[in-house]
PDB file of C-alpha atoms in Angstrom:
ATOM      1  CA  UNK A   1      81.590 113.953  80.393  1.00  0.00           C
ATOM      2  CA  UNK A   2      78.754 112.788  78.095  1.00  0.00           C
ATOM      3  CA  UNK A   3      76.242 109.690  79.372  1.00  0.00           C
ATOM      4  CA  UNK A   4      76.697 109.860  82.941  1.00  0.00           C
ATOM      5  CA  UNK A   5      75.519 106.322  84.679  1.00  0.00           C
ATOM      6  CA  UNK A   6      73.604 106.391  87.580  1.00  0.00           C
ATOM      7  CA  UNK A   7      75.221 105.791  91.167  1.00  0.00           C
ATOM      8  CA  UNK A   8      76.631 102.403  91.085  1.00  0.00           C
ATOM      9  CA  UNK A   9      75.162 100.000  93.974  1.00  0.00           C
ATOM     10  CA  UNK A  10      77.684  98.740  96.009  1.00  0.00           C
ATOM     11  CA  UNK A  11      77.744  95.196  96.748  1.00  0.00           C
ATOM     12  CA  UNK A  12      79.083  92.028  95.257  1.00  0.00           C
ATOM     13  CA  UNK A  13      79.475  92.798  90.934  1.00  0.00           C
ATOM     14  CA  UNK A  14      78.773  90.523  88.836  1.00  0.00           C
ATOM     15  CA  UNK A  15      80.811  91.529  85.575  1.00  0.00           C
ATOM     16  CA  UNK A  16      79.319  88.840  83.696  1.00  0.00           C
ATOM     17  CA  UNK A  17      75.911  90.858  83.681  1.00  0.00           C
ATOM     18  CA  UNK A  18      77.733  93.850  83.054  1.00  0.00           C
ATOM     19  CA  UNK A  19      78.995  92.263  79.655  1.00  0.00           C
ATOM     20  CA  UNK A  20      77.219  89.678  78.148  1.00  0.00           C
ATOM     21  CA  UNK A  21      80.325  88.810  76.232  1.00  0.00           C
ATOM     22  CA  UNK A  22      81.631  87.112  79.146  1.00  0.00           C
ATOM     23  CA  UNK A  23      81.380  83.865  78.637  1.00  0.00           C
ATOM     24  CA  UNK A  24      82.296  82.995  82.854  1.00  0.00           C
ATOM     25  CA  UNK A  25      80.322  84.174  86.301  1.00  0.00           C
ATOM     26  CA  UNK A  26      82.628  86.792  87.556  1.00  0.00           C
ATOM     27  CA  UNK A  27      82.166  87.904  90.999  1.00  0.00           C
ATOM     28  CA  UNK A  28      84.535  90.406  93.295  1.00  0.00           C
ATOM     29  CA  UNK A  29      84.341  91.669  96.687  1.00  0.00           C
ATOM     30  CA  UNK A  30      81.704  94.283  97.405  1.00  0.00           C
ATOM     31  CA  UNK A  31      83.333  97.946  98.839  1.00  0.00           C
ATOM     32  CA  UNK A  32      82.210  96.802 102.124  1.00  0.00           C
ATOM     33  CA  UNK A  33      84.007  93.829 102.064  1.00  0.00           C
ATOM     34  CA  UNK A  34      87.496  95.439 100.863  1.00  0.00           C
ATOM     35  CA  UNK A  35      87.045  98.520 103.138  1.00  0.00           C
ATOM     36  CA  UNK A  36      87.239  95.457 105.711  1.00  0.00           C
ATOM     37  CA  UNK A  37      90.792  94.337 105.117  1.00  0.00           C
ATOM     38  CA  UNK A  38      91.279  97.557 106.713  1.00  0.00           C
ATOM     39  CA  UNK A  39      95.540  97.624 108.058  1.00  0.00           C
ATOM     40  CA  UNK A  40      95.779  98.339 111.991  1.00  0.00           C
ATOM     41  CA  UNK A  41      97.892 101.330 111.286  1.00  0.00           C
ATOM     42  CA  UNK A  42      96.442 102.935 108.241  1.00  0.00           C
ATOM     43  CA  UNK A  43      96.511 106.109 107.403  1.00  0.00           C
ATOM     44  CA  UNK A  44      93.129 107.390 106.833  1.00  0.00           C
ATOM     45  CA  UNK A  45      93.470 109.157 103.264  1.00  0.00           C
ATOM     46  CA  UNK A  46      95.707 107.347 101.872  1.00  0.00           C
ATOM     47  CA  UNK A  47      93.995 104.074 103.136  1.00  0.00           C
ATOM     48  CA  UNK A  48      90.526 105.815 101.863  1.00  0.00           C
ATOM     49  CA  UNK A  49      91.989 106.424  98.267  1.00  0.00           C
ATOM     50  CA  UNK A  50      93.146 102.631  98.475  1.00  0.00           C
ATOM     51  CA  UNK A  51      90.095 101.268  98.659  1.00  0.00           C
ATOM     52  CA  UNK A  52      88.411 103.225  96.441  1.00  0.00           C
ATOM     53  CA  UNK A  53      91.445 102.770  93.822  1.00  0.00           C
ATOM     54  CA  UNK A  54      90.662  98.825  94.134  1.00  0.00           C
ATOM     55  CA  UNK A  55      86.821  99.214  93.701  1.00  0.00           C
ATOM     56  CA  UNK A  56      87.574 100.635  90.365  1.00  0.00           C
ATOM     57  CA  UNK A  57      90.063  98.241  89.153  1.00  0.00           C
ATOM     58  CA  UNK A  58      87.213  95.647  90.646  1.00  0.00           C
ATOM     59  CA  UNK A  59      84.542  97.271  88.580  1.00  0.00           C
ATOM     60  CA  UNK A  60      82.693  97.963  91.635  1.00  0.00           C
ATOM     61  CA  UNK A  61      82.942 101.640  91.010  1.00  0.00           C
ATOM     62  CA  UNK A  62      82.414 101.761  87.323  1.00  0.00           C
ATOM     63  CA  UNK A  63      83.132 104.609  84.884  1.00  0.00           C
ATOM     64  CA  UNK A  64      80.632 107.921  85.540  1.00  0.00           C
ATOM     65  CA  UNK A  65      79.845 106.331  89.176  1.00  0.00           C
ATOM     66  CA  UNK A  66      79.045 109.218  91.424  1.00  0.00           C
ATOM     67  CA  UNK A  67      80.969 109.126  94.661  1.00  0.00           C
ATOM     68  CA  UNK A  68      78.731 110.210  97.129  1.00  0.00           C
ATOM     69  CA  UNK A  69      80.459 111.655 100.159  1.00  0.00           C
ATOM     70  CA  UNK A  70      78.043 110.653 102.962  1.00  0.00           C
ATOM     71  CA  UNK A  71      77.619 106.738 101.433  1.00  0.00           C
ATOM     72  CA  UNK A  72      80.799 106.739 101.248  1.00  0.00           C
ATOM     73  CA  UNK A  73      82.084 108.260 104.728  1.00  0.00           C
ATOM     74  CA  UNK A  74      79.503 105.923 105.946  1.00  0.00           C
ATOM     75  CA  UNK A  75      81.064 102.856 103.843  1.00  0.00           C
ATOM     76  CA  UNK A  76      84.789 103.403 105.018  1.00  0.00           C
ATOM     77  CA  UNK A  77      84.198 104.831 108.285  1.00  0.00           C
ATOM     78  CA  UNK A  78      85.937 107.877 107.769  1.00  0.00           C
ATOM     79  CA  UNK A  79      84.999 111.659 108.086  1.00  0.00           C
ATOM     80  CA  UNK A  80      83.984 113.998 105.411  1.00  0.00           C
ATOM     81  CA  UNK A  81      87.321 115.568 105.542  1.00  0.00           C
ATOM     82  CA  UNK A  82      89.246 112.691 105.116  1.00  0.00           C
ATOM     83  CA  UNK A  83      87.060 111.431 102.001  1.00  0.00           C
ATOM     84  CA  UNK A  84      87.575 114.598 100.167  1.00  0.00           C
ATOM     85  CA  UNK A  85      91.291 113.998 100.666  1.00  0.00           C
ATOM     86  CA  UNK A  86      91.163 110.878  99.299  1.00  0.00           C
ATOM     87  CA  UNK A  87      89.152 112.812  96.116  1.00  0.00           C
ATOM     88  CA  UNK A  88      92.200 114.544  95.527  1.00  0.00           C
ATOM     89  CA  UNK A  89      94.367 111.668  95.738  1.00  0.00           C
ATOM     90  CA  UNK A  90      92.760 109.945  92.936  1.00  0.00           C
ATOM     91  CA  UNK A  91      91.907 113.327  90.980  1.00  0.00           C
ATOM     92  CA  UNK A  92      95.653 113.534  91.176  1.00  0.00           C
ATOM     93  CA  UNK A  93      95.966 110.204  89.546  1.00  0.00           C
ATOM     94  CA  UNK A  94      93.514 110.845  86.656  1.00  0.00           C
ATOM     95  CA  UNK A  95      90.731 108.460  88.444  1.00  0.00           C
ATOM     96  CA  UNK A  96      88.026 110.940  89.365  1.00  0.00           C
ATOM     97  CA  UNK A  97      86.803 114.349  88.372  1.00  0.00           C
ATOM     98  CA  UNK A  98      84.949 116.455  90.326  1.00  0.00           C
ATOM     99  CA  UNK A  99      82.169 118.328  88.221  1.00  0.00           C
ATOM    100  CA  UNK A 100      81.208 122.172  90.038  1.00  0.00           C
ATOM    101  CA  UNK A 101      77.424 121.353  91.542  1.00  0.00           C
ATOM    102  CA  UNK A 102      77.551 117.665  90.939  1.00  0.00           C
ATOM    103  CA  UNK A 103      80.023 116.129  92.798  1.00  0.00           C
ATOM    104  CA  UNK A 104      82.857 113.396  92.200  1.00  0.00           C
ATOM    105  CA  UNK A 105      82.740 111.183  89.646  1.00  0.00           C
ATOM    106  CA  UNK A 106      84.669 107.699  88.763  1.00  0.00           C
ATOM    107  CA  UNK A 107      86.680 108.862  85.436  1.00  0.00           C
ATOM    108  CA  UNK A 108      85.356 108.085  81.686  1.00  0.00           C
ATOM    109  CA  UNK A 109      88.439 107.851  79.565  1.00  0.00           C
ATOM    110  CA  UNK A 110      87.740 109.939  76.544  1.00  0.00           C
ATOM    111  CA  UNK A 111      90.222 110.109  73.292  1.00  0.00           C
ATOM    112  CA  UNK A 112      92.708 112.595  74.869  1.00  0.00           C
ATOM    113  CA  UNK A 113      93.340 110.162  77.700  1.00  0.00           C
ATOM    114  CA  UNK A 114      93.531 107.656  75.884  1.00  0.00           C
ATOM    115  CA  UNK A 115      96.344 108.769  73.872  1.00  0.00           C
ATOM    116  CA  UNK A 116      98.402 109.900  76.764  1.00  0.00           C
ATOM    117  CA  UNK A 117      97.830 106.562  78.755  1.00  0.00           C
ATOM    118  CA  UNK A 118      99.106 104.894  75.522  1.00  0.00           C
ATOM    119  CA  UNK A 119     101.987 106.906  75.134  1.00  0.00           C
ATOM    120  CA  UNK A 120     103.348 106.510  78.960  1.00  0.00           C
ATOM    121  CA  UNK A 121     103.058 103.088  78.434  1.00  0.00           C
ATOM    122  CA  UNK A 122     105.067 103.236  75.746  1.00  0.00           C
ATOM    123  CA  UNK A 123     108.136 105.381  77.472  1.00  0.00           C
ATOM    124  CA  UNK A 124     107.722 103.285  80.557  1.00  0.00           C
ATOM    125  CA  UNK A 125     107.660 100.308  78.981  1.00  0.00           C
ATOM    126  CA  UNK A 126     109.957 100.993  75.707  1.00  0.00           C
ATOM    127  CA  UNK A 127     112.739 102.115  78.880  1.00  0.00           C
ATOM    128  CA  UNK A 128     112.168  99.194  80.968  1.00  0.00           C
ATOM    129  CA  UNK A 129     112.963  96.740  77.884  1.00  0.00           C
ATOM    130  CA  UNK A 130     116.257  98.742  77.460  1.00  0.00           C
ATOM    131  CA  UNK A 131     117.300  97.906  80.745  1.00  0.00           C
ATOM    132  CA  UNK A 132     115.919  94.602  81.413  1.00  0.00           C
ATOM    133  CA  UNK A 133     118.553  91.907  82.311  1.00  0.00           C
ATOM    134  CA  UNK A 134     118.837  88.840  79.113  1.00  0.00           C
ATOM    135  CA  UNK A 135     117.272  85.878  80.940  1.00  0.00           C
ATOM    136  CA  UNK A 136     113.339  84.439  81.929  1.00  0.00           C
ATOM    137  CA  UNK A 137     111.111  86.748  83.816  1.00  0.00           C
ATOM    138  CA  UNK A 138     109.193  84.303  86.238  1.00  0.00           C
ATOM    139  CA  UNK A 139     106.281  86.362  86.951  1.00  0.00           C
ATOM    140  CA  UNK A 140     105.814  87.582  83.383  1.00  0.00           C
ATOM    141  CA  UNK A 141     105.583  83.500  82.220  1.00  0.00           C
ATOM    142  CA  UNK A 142     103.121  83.016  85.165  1.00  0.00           C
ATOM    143  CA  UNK A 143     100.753  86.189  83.993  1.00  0.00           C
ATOM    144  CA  UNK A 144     101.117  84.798  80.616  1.00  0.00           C
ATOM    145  CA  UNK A 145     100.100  81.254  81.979  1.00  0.00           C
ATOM    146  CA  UNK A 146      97.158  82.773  84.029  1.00  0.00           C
ATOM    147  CA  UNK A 147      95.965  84.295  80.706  1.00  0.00           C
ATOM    148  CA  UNK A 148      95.834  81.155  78.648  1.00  0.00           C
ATOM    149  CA  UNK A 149      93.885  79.608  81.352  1.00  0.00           C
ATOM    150  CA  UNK A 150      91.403  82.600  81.202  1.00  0.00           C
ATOM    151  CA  UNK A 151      91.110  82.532  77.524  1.00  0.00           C
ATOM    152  CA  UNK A 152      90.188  78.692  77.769  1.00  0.00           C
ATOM    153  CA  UNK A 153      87.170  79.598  79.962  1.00  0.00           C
ATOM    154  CA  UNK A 154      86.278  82.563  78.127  1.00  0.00           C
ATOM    155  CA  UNK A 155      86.784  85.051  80.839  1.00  0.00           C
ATOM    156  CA  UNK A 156      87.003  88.578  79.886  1.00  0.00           C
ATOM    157  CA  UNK A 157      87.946  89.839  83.158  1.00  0.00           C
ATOM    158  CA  UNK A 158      90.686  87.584  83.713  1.00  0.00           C
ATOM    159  CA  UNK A 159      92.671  88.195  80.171  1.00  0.00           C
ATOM    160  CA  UNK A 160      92.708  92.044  80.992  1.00  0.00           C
ATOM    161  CA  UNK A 161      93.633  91.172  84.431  1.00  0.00           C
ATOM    162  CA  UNK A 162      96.748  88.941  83.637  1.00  0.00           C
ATOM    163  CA  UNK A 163      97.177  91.195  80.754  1.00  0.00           C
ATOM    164  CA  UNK A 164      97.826  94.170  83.121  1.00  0.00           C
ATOM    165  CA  UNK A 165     100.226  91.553  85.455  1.00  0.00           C
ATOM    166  CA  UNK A 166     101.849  90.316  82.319  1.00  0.00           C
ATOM    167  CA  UNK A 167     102.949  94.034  81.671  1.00  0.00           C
ATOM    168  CA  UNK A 168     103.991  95.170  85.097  1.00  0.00           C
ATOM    169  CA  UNK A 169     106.085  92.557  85.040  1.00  0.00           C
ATOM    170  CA  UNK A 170     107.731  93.299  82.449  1.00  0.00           C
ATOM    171  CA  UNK A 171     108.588  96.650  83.794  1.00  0.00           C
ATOM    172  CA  UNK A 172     109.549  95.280  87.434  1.00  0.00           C
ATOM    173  CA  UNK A 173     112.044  93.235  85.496  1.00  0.00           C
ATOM    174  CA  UNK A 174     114.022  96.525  84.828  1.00  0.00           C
ATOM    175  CA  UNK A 175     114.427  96.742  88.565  1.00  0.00           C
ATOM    176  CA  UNK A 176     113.744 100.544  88.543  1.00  0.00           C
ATOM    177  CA  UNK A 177     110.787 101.724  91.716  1.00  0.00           C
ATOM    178  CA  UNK A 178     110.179 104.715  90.029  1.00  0.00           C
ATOM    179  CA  UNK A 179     109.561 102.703  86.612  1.00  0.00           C
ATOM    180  CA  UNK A 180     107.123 100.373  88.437  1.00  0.00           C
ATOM    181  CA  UNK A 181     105.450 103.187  90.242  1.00  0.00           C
ATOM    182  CA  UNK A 182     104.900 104.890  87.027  1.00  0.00           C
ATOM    183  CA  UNK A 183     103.633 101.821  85.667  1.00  0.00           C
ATOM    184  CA  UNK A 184     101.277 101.314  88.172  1.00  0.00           C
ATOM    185  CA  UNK A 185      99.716 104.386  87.554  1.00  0.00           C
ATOM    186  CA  UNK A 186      99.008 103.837  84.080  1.00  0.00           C
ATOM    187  CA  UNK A 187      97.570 100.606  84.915  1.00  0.00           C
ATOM    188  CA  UNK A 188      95.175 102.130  86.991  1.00  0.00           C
ATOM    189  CA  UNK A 189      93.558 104.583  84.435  1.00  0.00           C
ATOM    190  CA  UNK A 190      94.065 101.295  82.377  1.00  0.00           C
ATOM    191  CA  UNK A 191      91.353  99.590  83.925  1.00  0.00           C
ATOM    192  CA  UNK A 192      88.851 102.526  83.740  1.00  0.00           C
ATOM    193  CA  UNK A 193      89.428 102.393  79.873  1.00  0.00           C
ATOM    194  CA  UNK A 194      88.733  98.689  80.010  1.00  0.00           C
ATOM    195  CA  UNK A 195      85.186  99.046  82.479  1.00  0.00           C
ATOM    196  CA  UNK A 196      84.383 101.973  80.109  1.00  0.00           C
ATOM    197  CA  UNK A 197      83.826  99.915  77.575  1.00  0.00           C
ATOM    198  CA  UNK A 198      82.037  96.441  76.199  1.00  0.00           C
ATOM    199  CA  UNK A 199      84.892  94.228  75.318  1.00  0.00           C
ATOM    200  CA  UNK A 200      84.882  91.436  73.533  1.00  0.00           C
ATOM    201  CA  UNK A 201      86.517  87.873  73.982  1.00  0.00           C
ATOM    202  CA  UNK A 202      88.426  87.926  71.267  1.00  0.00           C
ATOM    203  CA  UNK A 203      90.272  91.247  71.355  1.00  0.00           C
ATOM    204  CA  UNK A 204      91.582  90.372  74.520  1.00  0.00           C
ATOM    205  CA  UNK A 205      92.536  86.785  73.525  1.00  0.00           C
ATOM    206  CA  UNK A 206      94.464  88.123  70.487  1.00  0.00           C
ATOM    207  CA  UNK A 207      97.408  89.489  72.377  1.00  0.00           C
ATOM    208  CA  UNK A 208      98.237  86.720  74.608  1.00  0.00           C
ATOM    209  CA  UNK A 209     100.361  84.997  72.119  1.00  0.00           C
ATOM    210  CA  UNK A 210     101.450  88.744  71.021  1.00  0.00           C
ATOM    211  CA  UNK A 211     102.706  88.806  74.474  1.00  0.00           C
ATOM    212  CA  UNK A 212     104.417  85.853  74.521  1.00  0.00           C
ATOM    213  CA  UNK A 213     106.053  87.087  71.348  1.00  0.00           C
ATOM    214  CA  UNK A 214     107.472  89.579  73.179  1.00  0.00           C
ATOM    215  CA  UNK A 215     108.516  88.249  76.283  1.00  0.00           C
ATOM    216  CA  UNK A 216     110.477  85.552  73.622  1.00  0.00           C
ATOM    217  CA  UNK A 217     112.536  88.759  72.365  1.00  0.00           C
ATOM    218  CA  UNK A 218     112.816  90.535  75.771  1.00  0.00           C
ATOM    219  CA  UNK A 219     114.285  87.176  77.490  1.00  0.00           C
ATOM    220  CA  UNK A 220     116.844  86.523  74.725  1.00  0.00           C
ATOM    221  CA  UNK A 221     118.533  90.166  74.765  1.00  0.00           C
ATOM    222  CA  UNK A 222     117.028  91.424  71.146  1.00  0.00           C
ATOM    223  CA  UNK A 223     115.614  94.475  72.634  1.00  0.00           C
ATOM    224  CA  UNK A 224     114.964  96.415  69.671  1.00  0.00           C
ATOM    225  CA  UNK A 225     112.579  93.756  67.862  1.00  0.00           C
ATOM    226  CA  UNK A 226     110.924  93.415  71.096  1.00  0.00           C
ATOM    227  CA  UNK A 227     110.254  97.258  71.488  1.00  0.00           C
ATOM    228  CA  UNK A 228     108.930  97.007  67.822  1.00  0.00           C
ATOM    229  CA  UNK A 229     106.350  94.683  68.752  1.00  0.00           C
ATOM    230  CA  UNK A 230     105.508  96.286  72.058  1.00  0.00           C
ATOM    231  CA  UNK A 231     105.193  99.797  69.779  1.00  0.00           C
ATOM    232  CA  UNK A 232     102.478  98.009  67.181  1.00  0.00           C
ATOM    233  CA  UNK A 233     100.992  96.494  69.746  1.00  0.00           C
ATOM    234  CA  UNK A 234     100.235  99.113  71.750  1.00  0.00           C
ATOM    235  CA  UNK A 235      99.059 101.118  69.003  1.00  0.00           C
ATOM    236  CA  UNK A 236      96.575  98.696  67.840  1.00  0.00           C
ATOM    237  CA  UNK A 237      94.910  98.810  71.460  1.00  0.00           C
ATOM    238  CA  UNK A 238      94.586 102.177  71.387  1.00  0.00           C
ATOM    239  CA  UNK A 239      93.278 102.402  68.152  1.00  0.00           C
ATOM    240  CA  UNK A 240      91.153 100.173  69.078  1.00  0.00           C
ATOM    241  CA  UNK A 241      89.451 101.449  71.771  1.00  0.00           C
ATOM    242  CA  UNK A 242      89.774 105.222  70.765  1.00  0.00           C
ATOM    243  CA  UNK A 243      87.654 104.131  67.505  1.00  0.00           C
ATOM    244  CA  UNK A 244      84.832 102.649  69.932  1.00  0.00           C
ATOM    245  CA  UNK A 245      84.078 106.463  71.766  1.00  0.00           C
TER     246      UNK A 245
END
């Protein structure tokens, strides 16, 4: 990976400073504060991966971020041993790569990934629409609504983020786990592209009425115009951000 960034501090992130396009203060938890929502019965690892999962789609562990082991174990409360397990976990799921005599690092999406994120989306998503029952999809309208309001106050952060919800629920319309698992993933590695990169109001605020396009043709049965759209839509994105590496 080329341009590694330094350690990233953990505490509350202002994304707003991170991306001066953002026209709204943006703050999320710190790591401290999610590692405090911690379940009774947790299991460590997967619990550890958890957390660390939602720091990144938080932007609290940004792109290139070195995951220090003893911070960390510190951070979460958990041993060596169990970190390292939750390493794999998330190596496993194309979030981190471990580097031989560096360490563990928060992914950088480079062109290859890129691709292949674009192209699961498109089988999970293309296979969801074929399924999909004719008729509104609640949660998809509400992501869409959350979106609009977003784009009003010119809030980067919260267009991708009810982009994302606007798309899984699309998929959990299918009513297919392992579709919606799958999805999930994607989403994940989704948000590393969009930390990865300085994004821009506008992009963002183009597809919301491309969405609702879509959601128009998923929710009156003409599933094959509505996989068109998805197709050049999704292709655009990725062209897009593949031409900004």
């Amino acid at each position: 990976m080329s341009g590694r960034a330094p350690t990233h501090k953990l505490g509350t992130c202002n994304i707003s400073g991170m991306y001066p396009e953002t026209t709204a203060l943006e703050t999320v938890p710190s790591l401290e504060q999610i590692a405090q929502q911690r379940p009774e019965h947790a299991r460590s690892t997967e619990w550890a991966a958890s957390v660390l999962r939602t720091g990144m789609n938080n932007g609290v562990l940004v792109p290139g971020a070195k995951l220090g082991e003893q911070h960390l174990s510190g951070v979460l409360e958990v041993s060596r041993n169990t970190l390292r397990q939750a390493f794999m976990v998330l190596e496993a799921q194309n979030l981190v790569e471990r580097i031989p005599n560096r360490g563990v690092f928060v992914l950088s999406p480079g062109n290859e990934q890129i691709k292949e994120m674009f192209t699961m989306r498109w089988a999970i998503q293309a296979a969801a629409i074929d399924v999909a029952p004719v008729g509104e999809i609640a949660e998809a309208r509400a992501a869409l609504t959350q979106g609009r309001q977003a784009r009003e106050r010119g809030s980067v952060l919260g267009m991708a983020s009810s982009n994302q919800e606007f798309h899984r629920a699309l998929v959990d319309a299918a009513g297919s786990a392992r579709l919606s698992s799958a999805m999930e993933s994607v989403l994940a590695e989704m948000r590393l592209l969009f930390f990865s990169q300085v994004t821009v109001p506008g992009f963002h605020a183009s597809f919301i009425e491309k969405n609702a396009k879509i959601l128009e043709l998923v929710e009156g049965g003409d599933r094959e115009k509505a996989k068109k759209q998805l197709r050049e839509y999704l292709w655009e994105s990725r062209d897009f951000f593949a031409g900004r590496l």
